[in-house]
GROMACS .gro file of C-alpha atoms in nm:
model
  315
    1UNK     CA    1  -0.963   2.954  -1.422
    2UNK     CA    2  -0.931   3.274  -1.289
    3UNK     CA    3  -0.751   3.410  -1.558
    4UNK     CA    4  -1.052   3.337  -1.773
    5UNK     CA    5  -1.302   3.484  -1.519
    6UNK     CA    6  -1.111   3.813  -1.541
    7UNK     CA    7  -1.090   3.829  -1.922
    8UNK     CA    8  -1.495   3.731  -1.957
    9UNK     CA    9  -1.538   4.009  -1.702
   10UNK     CA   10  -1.290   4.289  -1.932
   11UNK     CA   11  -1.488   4.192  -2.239
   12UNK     CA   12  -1.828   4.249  -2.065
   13UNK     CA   13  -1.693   4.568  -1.941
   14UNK     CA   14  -1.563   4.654  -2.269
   15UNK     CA   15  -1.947   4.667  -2.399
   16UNK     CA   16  -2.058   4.827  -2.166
   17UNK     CA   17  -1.829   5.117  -2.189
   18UNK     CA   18  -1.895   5.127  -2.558
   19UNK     CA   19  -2.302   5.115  -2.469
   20UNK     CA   20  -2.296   5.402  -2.215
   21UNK     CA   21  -2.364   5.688  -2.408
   22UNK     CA   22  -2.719   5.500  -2.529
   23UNK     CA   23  -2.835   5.411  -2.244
   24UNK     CA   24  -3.017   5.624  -1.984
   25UNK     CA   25  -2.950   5.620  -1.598
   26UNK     CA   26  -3.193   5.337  -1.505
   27UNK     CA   27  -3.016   5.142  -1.737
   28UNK     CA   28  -2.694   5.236  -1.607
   29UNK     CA   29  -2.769   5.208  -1.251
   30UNK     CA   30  -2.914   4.829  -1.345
   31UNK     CA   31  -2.610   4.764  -1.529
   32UNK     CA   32  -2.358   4.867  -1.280
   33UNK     CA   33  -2.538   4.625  -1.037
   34UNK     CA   34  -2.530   4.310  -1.251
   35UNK     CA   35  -2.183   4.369  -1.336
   36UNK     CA   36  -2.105   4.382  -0.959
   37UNK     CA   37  -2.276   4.054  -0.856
   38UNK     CA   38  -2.093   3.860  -1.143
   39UNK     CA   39  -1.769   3.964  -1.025
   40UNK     CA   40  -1.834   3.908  -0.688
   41UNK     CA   41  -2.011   3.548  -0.822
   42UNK     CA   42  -1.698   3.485  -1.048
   43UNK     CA   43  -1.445   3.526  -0.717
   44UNK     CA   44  -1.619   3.330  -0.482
   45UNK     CA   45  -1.740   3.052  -0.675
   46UNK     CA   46  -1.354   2.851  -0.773
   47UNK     CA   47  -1.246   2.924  -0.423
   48UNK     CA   48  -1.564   2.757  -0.346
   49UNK     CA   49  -1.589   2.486  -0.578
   50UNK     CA   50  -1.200   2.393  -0.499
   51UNK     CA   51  -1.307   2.337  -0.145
   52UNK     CA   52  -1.597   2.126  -0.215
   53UNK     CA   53  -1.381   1.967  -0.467
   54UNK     CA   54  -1.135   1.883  -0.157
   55UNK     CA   55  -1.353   1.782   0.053
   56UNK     CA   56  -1.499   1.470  -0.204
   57UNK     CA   57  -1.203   1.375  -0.294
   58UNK     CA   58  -1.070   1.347   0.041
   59UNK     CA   59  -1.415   1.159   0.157
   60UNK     CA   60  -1.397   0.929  -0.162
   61UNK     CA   61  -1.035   0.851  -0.015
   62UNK     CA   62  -1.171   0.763   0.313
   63UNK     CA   63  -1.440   0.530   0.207
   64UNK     CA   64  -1.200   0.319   0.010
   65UNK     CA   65  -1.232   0.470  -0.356
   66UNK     CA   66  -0.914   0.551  -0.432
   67UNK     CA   67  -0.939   0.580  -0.808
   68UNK     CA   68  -1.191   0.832  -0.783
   69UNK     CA   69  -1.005   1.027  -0.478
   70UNK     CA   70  -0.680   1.025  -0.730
   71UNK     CA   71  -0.883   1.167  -1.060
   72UNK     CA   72  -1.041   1.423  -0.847
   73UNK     CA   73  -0.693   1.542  -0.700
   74UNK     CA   74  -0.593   1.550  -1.069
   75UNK     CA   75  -0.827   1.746  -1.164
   76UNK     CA   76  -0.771   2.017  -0.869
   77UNK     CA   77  -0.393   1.963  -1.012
   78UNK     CA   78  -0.488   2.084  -1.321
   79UNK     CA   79  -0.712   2.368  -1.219
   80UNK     CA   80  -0.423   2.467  -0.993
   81UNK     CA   81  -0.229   2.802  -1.064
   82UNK     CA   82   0.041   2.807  -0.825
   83UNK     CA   83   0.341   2.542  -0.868
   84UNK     CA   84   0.340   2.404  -0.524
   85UNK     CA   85  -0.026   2.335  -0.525
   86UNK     CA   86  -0.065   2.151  -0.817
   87UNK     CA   87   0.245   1.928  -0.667
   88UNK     CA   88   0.057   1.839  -0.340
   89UNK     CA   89  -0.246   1.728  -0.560
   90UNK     CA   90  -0.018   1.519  -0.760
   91UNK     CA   91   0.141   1.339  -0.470
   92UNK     CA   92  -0.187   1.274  -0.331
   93UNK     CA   93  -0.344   1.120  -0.636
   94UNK     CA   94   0.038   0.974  -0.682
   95UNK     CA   95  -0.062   0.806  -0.369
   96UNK     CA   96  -0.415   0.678  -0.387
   97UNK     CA   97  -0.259   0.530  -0.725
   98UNK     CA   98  -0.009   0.320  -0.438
   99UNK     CA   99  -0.346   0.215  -0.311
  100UNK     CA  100  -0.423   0.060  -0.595
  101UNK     CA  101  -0.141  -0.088  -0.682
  102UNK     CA  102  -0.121   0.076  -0.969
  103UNK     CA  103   0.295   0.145  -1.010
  104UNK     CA  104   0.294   0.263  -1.341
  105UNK     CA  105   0.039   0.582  -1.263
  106UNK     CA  106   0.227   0.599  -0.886
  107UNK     CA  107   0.571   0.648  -1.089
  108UNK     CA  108   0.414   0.918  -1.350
  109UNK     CA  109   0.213   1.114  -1.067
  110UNK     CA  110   0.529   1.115  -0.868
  111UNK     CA  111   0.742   1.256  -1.170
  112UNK     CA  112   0.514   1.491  -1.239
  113UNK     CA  113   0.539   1.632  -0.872
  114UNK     CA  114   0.861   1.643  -0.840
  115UNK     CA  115   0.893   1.827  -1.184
  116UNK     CA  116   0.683   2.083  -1.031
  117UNK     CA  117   0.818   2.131  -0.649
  118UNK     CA  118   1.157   2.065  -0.550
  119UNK     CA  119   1.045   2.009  -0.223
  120UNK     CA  120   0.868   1.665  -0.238
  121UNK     CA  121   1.238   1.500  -0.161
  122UNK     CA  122   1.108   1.315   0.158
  123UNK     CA  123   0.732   1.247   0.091
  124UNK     CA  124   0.806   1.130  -0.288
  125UNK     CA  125   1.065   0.854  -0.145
  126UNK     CA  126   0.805   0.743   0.105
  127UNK     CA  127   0.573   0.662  -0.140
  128UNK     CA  128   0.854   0.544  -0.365
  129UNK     CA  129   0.996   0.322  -0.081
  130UNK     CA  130   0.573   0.138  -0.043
  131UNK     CA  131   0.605   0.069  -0.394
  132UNK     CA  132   0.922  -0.107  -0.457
  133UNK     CA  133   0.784  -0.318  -0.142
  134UNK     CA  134   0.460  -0.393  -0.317
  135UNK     CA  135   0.668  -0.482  -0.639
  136UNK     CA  136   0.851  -0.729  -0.419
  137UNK     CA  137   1.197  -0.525  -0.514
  138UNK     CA  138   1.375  -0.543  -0.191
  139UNK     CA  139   1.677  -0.379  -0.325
  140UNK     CA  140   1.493  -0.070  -0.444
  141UNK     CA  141   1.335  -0.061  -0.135
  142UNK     CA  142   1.650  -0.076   0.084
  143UNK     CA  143   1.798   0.248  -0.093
  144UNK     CA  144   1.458   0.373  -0.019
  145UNK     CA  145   1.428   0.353   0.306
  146UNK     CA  146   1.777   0.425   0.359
  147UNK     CA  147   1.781   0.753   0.191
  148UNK     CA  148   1.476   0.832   0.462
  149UNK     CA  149   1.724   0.718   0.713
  150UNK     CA  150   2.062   0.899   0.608
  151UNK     CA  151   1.848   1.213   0.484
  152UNK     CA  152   1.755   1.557   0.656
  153UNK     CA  153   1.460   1.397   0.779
  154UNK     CA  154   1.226   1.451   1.045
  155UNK     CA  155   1.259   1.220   1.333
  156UNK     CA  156   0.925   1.065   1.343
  157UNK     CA  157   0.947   1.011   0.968
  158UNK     CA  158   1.313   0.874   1.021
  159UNK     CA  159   1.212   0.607   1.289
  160UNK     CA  160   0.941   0.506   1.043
  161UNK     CA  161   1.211   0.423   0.804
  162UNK     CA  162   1.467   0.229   1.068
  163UNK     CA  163   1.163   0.026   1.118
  164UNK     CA  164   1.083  -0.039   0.723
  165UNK     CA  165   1.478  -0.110   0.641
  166UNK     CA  166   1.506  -0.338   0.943
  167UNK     CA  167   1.247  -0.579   0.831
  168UNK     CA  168   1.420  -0.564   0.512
  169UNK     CA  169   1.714  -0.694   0.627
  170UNK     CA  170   1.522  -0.950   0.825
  171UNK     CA  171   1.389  -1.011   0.516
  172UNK     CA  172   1.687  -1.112   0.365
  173UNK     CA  173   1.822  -1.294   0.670
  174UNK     CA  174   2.059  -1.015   0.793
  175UNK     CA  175   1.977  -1.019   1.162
  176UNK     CA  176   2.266  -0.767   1.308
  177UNK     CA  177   2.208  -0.554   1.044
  178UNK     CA  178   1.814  -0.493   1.133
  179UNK     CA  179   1.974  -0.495   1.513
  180UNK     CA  180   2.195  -0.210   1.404
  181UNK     CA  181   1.961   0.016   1.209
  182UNK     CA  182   1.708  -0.008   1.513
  183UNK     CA  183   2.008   0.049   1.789
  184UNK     CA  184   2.087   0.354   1.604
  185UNK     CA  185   1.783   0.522   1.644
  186UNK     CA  186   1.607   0.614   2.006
  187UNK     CA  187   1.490   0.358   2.263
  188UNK     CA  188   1.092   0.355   2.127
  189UNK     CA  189   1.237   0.078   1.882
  190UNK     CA  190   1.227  -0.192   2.196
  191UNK     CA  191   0.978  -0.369   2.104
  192UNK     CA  192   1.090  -0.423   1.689
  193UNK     CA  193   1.408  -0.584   1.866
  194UNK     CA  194   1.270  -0.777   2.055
  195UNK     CA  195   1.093  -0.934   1.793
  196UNK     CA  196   1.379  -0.971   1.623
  197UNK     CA  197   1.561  -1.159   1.928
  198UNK     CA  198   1.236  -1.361   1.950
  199UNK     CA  199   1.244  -1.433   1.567
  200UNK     CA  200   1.657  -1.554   1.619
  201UNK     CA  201   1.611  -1.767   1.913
  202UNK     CA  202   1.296  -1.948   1.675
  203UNK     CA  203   1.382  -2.201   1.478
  204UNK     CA  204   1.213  -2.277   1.136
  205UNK     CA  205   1.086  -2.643   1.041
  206UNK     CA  206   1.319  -2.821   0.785
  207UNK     CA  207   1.122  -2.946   0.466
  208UNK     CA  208   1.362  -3.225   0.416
  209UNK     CA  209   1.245  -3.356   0.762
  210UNK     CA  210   0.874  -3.257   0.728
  211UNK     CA  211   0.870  -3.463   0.361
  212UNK     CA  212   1.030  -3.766   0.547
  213UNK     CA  213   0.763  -3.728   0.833
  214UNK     CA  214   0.517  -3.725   0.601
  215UNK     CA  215   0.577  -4.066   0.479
  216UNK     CA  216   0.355  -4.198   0.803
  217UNK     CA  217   0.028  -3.980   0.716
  218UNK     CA  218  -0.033  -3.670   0.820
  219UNK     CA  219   0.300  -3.650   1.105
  220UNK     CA  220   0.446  -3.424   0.845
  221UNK     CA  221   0.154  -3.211   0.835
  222UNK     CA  222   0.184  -3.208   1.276
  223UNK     CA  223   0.536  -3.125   1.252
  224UNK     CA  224   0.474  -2.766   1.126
  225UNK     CA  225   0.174  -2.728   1.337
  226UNK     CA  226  -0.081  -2.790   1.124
  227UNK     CA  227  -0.254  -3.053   1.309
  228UNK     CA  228  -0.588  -2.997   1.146
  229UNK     CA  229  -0.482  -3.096   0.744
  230UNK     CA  230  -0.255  -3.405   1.004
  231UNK     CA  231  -0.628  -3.554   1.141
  232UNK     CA  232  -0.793  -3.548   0.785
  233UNK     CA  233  -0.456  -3.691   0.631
  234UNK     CA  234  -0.450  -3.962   0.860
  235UNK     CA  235  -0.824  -4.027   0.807
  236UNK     CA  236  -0.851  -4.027   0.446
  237UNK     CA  237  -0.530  -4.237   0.406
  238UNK     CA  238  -0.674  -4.495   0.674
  239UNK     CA  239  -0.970  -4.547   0.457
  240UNK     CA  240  -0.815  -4.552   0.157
  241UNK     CA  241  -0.581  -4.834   0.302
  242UNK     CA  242  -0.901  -5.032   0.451
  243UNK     CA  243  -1.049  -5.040   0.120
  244UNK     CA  244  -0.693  -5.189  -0.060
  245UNK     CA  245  -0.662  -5.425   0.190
  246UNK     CA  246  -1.064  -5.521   0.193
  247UNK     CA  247  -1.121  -5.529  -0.187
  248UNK     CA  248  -0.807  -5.742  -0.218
  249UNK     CA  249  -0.946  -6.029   0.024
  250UNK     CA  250  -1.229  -6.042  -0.178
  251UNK     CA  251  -1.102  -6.058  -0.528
  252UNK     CA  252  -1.234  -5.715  -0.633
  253UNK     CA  253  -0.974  -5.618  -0.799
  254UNK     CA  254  -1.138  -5.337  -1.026
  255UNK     CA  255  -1.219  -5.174  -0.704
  256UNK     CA  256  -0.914  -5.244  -0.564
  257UNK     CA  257  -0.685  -5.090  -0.866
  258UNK     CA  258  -0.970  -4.792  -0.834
  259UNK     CA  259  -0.890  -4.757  -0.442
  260UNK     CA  260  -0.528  -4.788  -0.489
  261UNK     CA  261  -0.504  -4.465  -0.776
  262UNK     CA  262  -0.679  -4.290  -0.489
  263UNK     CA  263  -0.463  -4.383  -0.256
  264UNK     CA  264  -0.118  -4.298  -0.407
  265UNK     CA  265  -0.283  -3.918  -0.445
  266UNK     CA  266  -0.362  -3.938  -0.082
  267UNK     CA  267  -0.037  -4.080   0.045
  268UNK     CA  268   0.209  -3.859  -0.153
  269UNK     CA  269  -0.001  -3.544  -0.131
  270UNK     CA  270   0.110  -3.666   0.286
  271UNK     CA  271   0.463  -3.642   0.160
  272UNK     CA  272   0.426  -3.332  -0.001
  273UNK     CA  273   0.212  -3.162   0.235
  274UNK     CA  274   0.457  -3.207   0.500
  275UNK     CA  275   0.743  -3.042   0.259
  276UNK     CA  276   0.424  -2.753   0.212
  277UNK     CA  277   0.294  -2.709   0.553
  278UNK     CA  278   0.711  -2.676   0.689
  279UNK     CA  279   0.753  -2.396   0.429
  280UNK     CA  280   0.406  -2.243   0.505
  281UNK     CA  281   0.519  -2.221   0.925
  282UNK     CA  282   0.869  -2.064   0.799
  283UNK     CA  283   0.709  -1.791   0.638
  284UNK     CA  284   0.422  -1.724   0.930
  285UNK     CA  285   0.693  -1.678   1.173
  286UNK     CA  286   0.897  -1.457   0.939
  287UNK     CA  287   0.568  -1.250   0.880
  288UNK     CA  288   0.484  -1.207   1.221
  289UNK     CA  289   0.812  -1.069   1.311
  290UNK     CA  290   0.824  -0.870   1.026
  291UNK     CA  291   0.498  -0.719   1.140
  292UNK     CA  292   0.597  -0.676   1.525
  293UNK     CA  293   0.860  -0.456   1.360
  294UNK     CA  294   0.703  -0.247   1.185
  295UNK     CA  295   0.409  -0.215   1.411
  296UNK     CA  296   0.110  -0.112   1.298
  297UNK     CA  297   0.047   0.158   1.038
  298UNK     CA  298   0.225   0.479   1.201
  299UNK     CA  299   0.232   0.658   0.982
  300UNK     CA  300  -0.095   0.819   0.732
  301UNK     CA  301  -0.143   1.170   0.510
  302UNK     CA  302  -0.343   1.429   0.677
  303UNK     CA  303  -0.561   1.534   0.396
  304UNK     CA  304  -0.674   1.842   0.588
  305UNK     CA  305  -0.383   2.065   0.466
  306UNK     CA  306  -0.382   1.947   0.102
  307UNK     CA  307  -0.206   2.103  -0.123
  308UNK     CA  308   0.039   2.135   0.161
  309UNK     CA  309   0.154   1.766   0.233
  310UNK     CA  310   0.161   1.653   0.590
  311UNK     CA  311   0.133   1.337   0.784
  312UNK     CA  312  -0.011   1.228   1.114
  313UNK     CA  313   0.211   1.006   1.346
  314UNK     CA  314   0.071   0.752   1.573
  315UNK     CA  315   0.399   0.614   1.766
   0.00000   0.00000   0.00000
């Protein structure tokens, strides 16, 4: 942009210069003037506008519309003349992209970036490491996270990643291993293992047992805690059986044979809820510990400095 200020300003400058000689003082004078207040208009207004352009897109971000926040940090990425800048607009919009699940666009904005900067190393695998988790590719997110952890990396954004890679390997059942990441790092992970000694000392529900359970209605469903769905599956099967047995004293055997379809839904959905509801308490307590160890959201881009990438801690 500004290289096509300054050439619109030569070419005015050009006529004018050509003009001179016709033109008496008071024309000059007026000239001179005009040609001074569009410069001075032409400078001021991009530095402006790429402020105010900032400023929306970092609101926009705020209140939740992340595809608009990313196309406006394109744009400033394209209007951008130095290297590094347009590099810290494409991680941003890279990352409001991550928002939005979008990994395709993440992946390109990221490329792009990196193709630009050669200094986006550490924030590009953050965002890299979010997205193989959202993709449900623990592997990718392992080396992720572990690159974070191995890397020259700052140690606030290093204990972020102990805490990511140790609820991976919870994940995948790898106790000591989360125990050893976290150990390695400095004492503020206390709390992550001690959700991890909590989550070993649990012990899940077996689906096996919670199917056989279920065979007496609803017990299934109370044996993985989910005593409301036992009460209604006790109820409904009750009826159910009242009617069989009622309709079949009384020779109505249409109703009956009506009843008893019911029934068999009601009873084996018992069966198979308690197989359900066992699996369903598994993964709550695996989720909660997951989440005691990686605590709440610690760590956030501070929009303020964009272009220049930073982030805000909140250990």
């Amino acid at each position: 942009m500004k290289t096509q200020y300054t050439r619109h300003w030569q070419r005015s400058r050009y006529a004018h210069d050509r003009g001179a000689s016709q033109r008496g003082p008071v024309s000059k004078l007026v000239t001179a003037i005009g040609l001074v207040a569009l410069l001075s208009g032409l400078i001021q207004v991009p530095a402006m506008a790429t402020e105010t352009d900032r400023m929306l897109a970092q609101q926009l971000f705020a209140e939740g519309d992340y595809r608009s926040a990313a196309i406006e940090w394109r744009r400033l990425a394209l209007q951008a003349t130095d290297e590094e800048d347009r590099a810290g607009y494409q991680w941003a919009a890279a990352y409001a992209y991550l928002r939005l699940h979008e990994a395709r666009l993440t992946d390109q904005l990221l490329d792009e970036a990196e193709w630009a900067s050669t200094d986006l190393d550490i924030p590009s695998t953050w965002i890299r490491a979010q997205a193989a988790q959202e993709q449900r590719d623990w592997t990718a997110a392992r080396y992720f996270w572990s690159t974070l952890v191995r890397g020259d990396t700052e140690p606030q954004m290093a204990h972020h990643a102990r805490r990511q890679l140790a609820a991976l390997h919870l994940r995948a059942g790898q106790l000591d291993a989360a125990r050893e990441v976290l150990q390695a790092d400095h004492p503020g992970h206390r709390a992550a293992l001690d959700a991890i000694d909590d989550y070993a000392t649990g012990r899940d529900k077996r689906p096996r047992i919670g199917g056989l359970l279920g065979m007496f209605p609803g017990l299934g469903y109370a044996y993985a805690g989910e005593y409301g769905n036992a009460f209604r599956s006790l109820i409904l099967n009750a009826i159910f059986i009242y009617g069989m047995v009622d309709t079949a004293q009384n020779d109505h055997w249409g109703a009956f044979a009506v009843i008893t379809f019911f029934e068999i839904t009601w009873y084996t959905g018992s069966i198979y809820g308690g197989i359900d509801a066992s699996h369903r308490y598994n993964q709550r307590r695996q989720d909660d510990a997951l989440e005691r160890i990686r605590g709440d959201d610690p760590m956030r881009p501070d929009w303020a400095h964009l272009p220049l990438i930073s982030f805000r801690y909140a250990f």
